[in-house]
CSV table of C-alpha atoms in Angstrom, one decimal:
chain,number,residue,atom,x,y,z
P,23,UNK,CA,47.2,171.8,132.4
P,24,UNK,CA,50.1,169.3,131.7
P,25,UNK,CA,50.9,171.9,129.3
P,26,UNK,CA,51.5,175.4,131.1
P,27,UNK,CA,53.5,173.0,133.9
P,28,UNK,CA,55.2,172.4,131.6
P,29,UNK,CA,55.8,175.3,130.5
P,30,UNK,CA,56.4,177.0,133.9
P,31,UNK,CA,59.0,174.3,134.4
P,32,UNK,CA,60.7,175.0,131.2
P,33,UNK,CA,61.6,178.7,133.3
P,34,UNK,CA,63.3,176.9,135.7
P,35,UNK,CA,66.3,176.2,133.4
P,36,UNK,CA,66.7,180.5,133.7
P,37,UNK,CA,65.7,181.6,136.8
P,38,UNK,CA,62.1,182.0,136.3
P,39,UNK,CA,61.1,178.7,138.6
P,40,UNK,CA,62.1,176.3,140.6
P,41,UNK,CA,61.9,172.0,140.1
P,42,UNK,CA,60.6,171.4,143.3
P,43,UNK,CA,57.9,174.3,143.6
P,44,UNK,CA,56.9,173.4,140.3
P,45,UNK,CA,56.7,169.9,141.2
P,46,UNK,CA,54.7,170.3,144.4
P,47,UNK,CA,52.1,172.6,142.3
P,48,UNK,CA,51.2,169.7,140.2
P,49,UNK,CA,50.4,167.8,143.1
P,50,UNK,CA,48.2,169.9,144.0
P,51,UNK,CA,45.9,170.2,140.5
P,52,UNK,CA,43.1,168.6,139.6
P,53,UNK,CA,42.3,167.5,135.9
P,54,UNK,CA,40.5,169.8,134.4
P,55,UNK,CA,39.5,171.8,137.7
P,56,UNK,CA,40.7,175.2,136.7
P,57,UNK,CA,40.0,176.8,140.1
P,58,UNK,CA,42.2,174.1,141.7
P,59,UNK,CA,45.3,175.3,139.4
P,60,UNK,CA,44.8,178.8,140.5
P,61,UNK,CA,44.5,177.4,144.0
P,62,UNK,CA,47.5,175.8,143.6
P,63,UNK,CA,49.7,178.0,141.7
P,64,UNK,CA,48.4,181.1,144.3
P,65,UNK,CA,49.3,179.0,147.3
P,66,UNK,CA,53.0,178.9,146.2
P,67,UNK,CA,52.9,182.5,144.8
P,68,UNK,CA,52.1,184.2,148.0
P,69,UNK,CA,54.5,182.0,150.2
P,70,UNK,CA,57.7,182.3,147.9
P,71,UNK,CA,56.5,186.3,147.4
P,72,UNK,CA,57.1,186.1,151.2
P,73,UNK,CA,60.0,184.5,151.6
P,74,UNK,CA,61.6,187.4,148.6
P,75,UNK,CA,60.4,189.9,151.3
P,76,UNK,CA,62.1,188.7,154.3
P,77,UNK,CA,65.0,188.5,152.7
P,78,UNK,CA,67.3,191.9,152.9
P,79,UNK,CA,68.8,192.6,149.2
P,80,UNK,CA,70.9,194.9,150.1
P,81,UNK,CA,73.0,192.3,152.1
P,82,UNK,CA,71.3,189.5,149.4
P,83,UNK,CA,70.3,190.4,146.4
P,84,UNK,CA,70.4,187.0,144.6
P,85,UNK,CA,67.7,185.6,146.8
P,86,UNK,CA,65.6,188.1,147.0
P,87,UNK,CA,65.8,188.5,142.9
P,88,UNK,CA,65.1,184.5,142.7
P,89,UNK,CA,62.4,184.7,145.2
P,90,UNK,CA,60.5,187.5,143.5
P,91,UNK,CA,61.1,186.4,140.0
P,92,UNK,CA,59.7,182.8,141.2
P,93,UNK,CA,56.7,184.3,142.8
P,94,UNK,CA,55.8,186.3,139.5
P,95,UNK,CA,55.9,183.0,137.8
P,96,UNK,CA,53.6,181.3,139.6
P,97,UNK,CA,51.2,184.4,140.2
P,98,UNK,CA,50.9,184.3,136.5
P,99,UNK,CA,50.3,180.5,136.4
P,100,UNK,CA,47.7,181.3,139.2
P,101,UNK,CA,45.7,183.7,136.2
P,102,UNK,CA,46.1,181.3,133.4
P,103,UNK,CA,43.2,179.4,133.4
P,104,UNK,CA,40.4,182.1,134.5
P,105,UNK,CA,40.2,183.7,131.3
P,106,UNK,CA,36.5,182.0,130.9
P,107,UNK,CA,35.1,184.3,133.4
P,108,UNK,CA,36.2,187.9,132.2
P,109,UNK,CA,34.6,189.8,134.8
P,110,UNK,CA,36.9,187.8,137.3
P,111,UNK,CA,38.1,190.4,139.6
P,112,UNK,CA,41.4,188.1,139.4
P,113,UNK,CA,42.2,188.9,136.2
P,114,UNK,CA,43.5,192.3,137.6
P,115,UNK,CA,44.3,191.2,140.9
P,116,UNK,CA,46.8,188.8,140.0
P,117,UNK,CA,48.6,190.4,136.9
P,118,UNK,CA,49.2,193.9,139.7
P,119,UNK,CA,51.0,191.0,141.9
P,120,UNK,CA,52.9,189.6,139.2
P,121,UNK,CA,53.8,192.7,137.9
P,122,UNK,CA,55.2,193.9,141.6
P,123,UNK,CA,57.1,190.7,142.2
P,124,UNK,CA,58.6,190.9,138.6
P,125,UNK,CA,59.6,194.4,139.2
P,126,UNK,CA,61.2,193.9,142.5
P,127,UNK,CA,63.1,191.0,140.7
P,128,UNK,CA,64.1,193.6,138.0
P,129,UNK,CA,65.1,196.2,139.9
P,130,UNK,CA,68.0,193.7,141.6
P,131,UNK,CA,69.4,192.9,138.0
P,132,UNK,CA,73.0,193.8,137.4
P,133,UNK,CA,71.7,195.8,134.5
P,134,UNK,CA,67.8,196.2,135.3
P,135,UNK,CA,65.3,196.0,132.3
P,136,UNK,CA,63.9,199.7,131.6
P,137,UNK,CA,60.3,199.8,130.8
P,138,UNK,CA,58.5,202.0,128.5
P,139,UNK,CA,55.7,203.1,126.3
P,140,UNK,CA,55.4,204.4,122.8
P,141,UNK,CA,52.1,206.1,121.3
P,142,UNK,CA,51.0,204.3,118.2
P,143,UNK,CA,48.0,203.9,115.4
P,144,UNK,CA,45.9,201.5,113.8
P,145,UNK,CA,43.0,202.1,111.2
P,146,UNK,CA,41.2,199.6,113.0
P,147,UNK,CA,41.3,200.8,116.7
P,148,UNK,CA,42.4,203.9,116.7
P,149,UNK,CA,45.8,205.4,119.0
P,150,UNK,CA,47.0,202.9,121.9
P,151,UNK,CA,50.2,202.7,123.4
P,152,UNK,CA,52.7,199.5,122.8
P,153,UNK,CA,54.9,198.9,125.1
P,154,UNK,CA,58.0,196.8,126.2
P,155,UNK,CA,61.2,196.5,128.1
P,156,UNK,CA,64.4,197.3,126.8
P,157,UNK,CA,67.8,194.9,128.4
P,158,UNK,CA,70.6,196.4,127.4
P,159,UNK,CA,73.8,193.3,127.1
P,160,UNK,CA,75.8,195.6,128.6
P,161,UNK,CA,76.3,199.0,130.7
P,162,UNK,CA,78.1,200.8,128.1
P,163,UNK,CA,76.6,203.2,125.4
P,164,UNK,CA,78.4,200.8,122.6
P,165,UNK,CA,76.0,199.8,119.7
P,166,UNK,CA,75.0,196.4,119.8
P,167,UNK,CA,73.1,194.0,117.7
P,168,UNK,CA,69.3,193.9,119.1
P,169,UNK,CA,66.7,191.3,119.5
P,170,UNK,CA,62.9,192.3,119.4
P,171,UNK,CA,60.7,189.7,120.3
P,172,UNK,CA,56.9,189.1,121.0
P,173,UNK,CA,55.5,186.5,122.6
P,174,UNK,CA,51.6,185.2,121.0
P,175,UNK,CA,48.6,184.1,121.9
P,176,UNK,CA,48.9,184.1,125.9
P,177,UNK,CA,52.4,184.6,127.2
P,178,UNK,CA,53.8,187.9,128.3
P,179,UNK,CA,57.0,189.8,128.4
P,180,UNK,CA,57.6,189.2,131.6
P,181,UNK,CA,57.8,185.3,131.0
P,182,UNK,CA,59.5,186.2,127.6
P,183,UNK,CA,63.1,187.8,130.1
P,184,UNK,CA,63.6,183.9,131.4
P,185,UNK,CA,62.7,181.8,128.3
P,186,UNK,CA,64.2,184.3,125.5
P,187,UNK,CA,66.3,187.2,126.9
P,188,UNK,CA,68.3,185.3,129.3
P,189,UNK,CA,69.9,183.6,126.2
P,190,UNK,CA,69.7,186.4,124.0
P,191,UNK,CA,71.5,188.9,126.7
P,192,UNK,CA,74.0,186.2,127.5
P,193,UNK,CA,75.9,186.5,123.6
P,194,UNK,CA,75.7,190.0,124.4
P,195,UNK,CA,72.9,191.3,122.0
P,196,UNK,CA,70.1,193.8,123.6
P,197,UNK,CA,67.0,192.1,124.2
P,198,UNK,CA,63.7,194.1,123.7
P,199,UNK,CA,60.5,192.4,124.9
P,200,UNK,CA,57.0,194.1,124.1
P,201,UNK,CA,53.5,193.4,123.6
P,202,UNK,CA,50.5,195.0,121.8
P,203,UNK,CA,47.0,194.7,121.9
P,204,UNK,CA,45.4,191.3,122.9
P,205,UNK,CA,48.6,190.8,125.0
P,206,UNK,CA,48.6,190.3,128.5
P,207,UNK,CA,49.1,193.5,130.1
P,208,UNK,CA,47.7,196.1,127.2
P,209,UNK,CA,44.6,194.1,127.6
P,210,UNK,CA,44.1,194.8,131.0
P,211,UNK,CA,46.0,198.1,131.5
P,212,UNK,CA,44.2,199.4,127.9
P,213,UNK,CA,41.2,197.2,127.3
P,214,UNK,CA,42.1,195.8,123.9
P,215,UNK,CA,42.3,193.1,121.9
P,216,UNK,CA,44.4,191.7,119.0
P,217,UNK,CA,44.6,193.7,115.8
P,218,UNK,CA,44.9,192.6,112.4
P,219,UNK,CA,47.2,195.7,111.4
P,220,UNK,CA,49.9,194.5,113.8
P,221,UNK,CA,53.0,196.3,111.9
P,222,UNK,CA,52.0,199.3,113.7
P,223,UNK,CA,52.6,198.0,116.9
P,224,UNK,CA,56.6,197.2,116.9
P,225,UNK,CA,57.4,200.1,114.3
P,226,UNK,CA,57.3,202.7,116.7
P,227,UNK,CA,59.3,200.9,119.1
P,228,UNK,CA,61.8,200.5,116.5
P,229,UNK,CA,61.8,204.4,116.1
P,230,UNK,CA,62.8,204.6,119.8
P,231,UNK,CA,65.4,202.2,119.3
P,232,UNK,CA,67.0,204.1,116.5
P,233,UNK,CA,67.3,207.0,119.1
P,234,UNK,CA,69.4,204.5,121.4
P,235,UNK,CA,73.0,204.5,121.4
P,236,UNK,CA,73.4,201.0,122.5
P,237,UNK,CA,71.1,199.8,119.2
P,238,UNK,CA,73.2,198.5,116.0
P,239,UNK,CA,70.4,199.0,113.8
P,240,UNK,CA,72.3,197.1,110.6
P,241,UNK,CA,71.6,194.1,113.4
P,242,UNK,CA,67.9,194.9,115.0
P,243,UNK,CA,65.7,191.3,114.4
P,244,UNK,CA,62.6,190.9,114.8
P,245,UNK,CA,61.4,187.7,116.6
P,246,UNK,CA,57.7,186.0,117.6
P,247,UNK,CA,57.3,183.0,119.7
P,248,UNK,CA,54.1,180.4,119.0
P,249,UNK,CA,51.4,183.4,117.8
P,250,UNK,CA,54.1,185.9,118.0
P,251,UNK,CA,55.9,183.7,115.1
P,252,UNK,CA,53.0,184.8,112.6
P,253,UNK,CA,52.7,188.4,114.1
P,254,UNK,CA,56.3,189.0,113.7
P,255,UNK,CA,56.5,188.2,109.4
P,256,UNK,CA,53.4,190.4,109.2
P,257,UNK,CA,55.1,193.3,111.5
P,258,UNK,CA,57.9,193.2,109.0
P,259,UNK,CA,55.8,193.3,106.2
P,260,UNK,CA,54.9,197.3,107.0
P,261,UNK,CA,58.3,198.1,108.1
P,262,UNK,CA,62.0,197.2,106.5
P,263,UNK,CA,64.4,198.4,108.8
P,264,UNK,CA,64.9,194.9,110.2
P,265,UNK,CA,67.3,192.5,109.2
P,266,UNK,CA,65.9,189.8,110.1
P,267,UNK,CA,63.0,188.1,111.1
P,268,UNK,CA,63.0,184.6,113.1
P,269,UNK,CA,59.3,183.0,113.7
P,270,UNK,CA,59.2,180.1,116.1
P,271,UNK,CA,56.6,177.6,115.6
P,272,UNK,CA,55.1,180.7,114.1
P,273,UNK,CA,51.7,179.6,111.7
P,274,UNK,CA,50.6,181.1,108.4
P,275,UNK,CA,47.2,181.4,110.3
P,276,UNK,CA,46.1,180.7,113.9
P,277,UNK,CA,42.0,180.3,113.1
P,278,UNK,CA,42.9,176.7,110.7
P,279,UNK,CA,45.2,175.4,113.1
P,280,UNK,CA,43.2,175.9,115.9
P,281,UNK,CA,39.9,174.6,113.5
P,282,UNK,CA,42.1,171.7,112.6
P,283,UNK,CA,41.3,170.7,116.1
P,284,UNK,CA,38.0,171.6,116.7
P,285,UNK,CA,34.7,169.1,116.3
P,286,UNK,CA,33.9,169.1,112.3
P,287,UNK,CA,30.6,169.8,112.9
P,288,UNK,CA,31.4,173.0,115.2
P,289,UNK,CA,33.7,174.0,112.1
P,290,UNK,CA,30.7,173.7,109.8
P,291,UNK,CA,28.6,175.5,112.2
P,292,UNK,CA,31.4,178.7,111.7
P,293,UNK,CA,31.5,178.3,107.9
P,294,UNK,CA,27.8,178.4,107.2
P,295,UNK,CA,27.8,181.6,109.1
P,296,UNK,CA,25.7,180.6,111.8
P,297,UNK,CA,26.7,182.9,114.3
P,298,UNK,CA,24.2,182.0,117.3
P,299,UNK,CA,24.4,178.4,117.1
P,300,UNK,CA,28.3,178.8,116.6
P,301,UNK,CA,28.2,181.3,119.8
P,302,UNK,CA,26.2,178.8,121.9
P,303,UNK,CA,28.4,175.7,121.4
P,304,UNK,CA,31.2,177.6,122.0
P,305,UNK,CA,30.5,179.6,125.0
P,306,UNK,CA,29.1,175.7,126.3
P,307,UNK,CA,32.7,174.6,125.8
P,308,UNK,CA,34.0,177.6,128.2
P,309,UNK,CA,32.0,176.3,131.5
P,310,UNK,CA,31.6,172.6,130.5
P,311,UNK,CA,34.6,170.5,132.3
P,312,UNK,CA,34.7,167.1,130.8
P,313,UNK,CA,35.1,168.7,127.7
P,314,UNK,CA,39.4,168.5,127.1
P,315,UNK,CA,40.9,171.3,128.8
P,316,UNK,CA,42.5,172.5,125.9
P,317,UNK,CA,39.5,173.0,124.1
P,318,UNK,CA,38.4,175.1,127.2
P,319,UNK,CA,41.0,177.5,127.0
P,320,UNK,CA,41.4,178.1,123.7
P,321,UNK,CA,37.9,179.5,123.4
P,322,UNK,CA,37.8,181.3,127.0
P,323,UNK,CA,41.1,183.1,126.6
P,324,UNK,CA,40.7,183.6,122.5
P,325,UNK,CA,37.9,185.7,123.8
P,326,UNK,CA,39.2,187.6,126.3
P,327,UNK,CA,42.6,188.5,124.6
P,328,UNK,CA,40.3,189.6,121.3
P,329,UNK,CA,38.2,191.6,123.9
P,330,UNK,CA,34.7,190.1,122.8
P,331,UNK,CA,32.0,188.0,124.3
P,332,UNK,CA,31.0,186.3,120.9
P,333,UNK,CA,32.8,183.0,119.6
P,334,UNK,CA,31.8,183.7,115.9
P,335,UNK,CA,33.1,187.7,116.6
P,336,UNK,CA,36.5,186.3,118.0
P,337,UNK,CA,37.3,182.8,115.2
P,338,UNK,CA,36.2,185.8,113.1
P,339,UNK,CA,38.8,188.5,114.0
P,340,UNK,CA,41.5,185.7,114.4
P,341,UNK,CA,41.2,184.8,110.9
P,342,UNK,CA,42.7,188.2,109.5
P,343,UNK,CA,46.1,188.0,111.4
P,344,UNK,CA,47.5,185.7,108.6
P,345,UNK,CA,49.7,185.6,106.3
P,346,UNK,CA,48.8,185.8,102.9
P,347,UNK,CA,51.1,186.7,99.2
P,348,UNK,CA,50.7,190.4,99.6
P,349,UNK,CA,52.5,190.3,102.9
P,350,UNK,CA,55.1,188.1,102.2
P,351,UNK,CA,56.1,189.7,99.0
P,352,UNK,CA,57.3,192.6,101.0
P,353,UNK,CA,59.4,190.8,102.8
P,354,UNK,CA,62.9,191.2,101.6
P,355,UNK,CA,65.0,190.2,105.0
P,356,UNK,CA,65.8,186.5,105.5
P,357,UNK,CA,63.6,184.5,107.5
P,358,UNK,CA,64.0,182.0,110.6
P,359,UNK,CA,61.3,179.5,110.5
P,360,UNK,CA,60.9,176.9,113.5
P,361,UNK,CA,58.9,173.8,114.6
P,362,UNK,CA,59.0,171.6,117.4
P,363,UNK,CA,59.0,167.8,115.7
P,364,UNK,CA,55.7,166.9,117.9
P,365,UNK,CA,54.4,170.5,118.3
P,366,UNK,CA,50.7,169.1,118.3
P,367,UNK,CA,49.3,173.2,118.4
P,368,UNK,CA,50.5,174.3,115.7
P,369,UNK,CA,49.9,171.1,113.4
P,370,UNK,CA,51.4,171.3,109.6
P,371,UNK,CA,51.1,175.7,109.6
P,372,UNK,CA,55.0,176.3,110.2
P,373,UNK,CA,55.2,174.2,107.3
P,374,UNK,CA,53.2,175.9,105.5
P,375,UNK,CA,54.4,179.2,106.4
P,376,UNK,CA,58.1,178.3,104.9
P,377,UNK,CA,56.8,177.1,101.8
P,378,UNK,CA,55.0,180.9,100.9
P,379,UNK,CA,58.0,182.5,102.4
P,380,UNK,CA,59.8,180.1,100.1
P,381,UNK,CA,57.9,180.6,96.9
P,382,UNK,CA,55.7,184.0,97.5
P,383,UNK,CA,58.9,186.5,97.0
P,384,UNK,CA,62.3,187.0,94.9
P,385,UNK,CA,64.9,184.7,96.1
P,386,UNK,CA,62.4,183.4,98.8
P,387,UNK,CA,64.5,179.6,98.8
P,388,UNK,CA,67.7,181.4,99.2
P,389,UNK,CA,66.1,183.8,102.1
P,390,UNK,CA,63.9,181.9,104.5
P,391,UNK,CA,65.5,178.9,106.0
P,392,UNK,CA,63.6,176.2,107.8
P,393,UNK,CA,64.4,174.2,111.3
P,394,UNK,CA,62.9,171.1,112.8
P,395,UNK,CA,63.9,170.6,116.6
P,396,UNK,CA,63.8,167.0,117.4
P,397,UNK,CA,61.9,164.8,120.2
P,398,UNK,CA,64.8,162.7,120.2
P,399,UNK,CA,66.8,165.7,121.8
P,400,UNK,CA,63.9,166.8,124.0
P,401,UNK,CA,63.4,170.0,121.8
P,402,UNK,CA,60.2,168.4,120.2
P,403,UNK,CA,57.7,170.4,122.2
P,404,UNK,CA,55.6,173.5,121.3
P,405,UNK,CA,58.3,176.5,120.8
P,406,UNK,CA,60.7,173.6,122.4
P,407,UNK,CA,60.0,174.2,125.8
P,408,UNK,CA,62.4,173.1,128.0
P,409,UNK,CA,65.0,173.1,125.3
P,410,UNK,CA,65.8,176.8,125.4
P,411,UNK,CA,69.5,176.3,124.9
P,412,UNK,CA,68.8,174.2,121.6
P,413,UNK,CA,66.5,176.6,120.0
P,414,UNK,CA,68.5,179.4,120.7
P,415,UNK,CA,71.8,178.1,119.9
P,416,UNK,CA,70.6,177.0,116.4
P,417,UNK,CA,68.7,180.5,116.0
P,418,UNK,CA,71.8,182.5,117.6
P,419,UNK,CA,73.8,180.6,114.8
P,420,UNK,CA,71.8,181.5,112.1
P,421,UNK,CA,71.4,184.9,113.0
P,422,UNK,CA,74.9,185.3,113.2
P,423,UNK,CA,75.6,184.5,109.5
P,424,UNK,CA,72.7,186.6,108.5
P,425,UNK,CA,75.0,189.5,110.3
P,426,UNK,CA,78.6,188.4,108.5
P,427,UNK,CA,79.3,185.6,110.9
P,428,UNK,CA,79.3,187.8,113.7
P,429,UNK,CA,81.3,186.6,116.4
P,430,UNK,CA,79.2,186.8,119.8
P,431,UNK,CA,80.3,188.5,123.0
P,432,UNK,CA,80.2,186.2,125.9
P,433,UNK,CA,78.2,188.3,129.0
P,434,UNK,CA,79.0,187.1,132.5
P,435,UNK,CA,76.3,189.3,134.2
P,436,UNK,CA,74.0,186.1,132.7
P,437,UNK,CA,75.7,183.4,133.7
């Protein structure tokens, strides 16, 4: 729970929060009493949703803008820990308020995010629709470099416009936010879960872009936060009309990092195929609360966002989004990888993800290019939360090299 405060707090920093709402929330939360975080978080939501509607943008548009982004915040935060139950009629509930207040917000942008939807295929589920929101740096139809970035595992695109455009849009680069299956709003709006195959989610998005006049596609990166950090190497893997690709805290495989902290004896319960033991422990861990909320939520959301009511089906599926040597040797872009120095989630995988980016292709040493952000500085945490300006600033500078030292356009619409 510490955690997603955390977290939420970190949005603060860009308009997605505010100290002292954030700070009364925790207040209110009990350890490990998930229902009193969604109190909590709800409480806040619907008062500072309130206050955005009282307010008239047309005479103020900054509080209004503030107040709504705020309340979306915090009407996520309200859904985040109710993923155990999946027939929780809040699971929709919420995510419609959310998406209202975050739309209102949008809407009173200088230049307001445009939303849209692509049709794409996988061999595994069939046509689905990604979708995303494109911010343009500017109002202009000049072509400019372009960021597209995915959260992973939980977060959605809406939280990604605080803790990844705002920076991005403010060197004046596009920023293009999306998600796919097993990601927050194709889950619910399309009812499914992760894919193995993810290339074929971004790569028609990146045939929209090419349509755009505002894209510089010589300077279109792809980025993944957490999750999104292994999704986004193995995106690029089908697709090479990227020129880079930047994975934050990203792991060469989810299903050992998160076994790395699971019980040894659940572990061996998975690898001798046991599937109803494995299924029994697991779905015990969901309702049980003195078990470390961590634990919890791993499992209970892992479930949901795979779309599956079976433990063994979901550590299952999560196991084939990895990387692996046939992957990586068709990557032939440089390569951003990140890690918080006490980034306790993700334990040694970024590591390990550099070293077959590294070794697995031609000229790997020369093309992937490694970053530790430091505890000392307050960037230690998981994707460096709260240290925004650190991670992006070291990102932003590598990134520019990777583009011919490109010099960066400074956007006061941001600031």
């Amino acid at each position: 729970m510490a955690f997603y405060l955390e977290e939420m707090l970190g949005l603060a920093n860009w308009g997605g929060s505010n100290t002292g709402e954030i700070l009364r929330i925790a207040t209110q939360v009990v350890p490990q009493d998930f229902e009193s975080f969604y109190e909590a978080c709800y409480y806040m939501a619907e008062q500072i949703f309130a206050i955005a509607e009282g307010v008239d943008a047309t005479k103020d548009s900054v509080s209004a803008r503030e107040a709504y982004f705020h309340a979306a915040t915090y009407y996520r935060g309200a859904d985040f820990f109710l993923h155990g139950n999946q027939s929780d009629p809040r699971l929709i509930s919420l995510w419609d308020q959310q998406l209202t207040a975050f739309n209102r917000a949008n809407d009173l942008l200088e230049i307001p995010g445009v939303r849209f939807s692509v049709l794409a295929h996988s061999e595994e589920i069939g046509d689905y629709e990604s979708i995303g929101i494109f911010y343009a740096a500017f109002p202009d139809d000049s072509a400019r470099p372009t960021i597209l970035i995915s959260g992973g595992y939980d977060s959605s695109q809406e939280e990604g416009y605080h803790s990844q455009c705002h920076q991005i849009l403010s060197r004046g680069v596009n920023c293009v936010t999306y998600e796919g299956p097993g990601h927050p709003s194709v889950r619910r709006q399309q009812n499914i879960g992760f894919i193995s195959d993810w290339w074929t989610v971004p790569k028609p998005i990146v045939d929209l872009l090419g349509t755009l006049p505002q894209v510089d596609m010589s300077k279109l990166a792809l980025a993944g936060m957490s999750f999104g950090g292994s999704l986004a190497p193995i995106a690029a893997s089908g697709d090479d009309r990227y020129s880079a690709v930047i994975a934050i805290d990203g792991m060469f495989s989810a299903r050992q990092a998160f076994g790395e902290q699971f019980p040894p004896e659940v572990v061996a319960l998975f690898n001798a195929s046991k599937v109803a033991e494995f299924d029994e422990v697991m779905n015990e861990v969901i309702v049980n609360a003195t078990i470390p909320t961590s634990f919890r939520w791993i499992v209970g959301y892992g479930l949901w966002a795979f779309d599956t009511l079976s433990p063994f089906d979901w550590f299952t599926r999560l196991g084939r989004i990895t990387m692996n040597e046939t992957l990586v040797a068709k990557l032939h872009m440089p390569v951003f990888v990140a890690k918080g120095q006490d980034d306790l989630s993700t334990e040694q995988e970024p590591e390990i993800a550099y070293e077959m980016l590294a070794t697995g292709r031609p000229n790997g040493k020369e093309l992937t290019h490694y970053h530790q952000f430091n505890t000392s500085l307050g960037a230690g945490e998981h994707c460096s939360l709260g240290a925004d300006s650190q991670l992006w600033q070291v990102t932003m500078d590598w990134l520019s090299g990777v583009w011919g030292d490109w010099t960066y356009e400074n956007n006061p619409t941001t600031s």
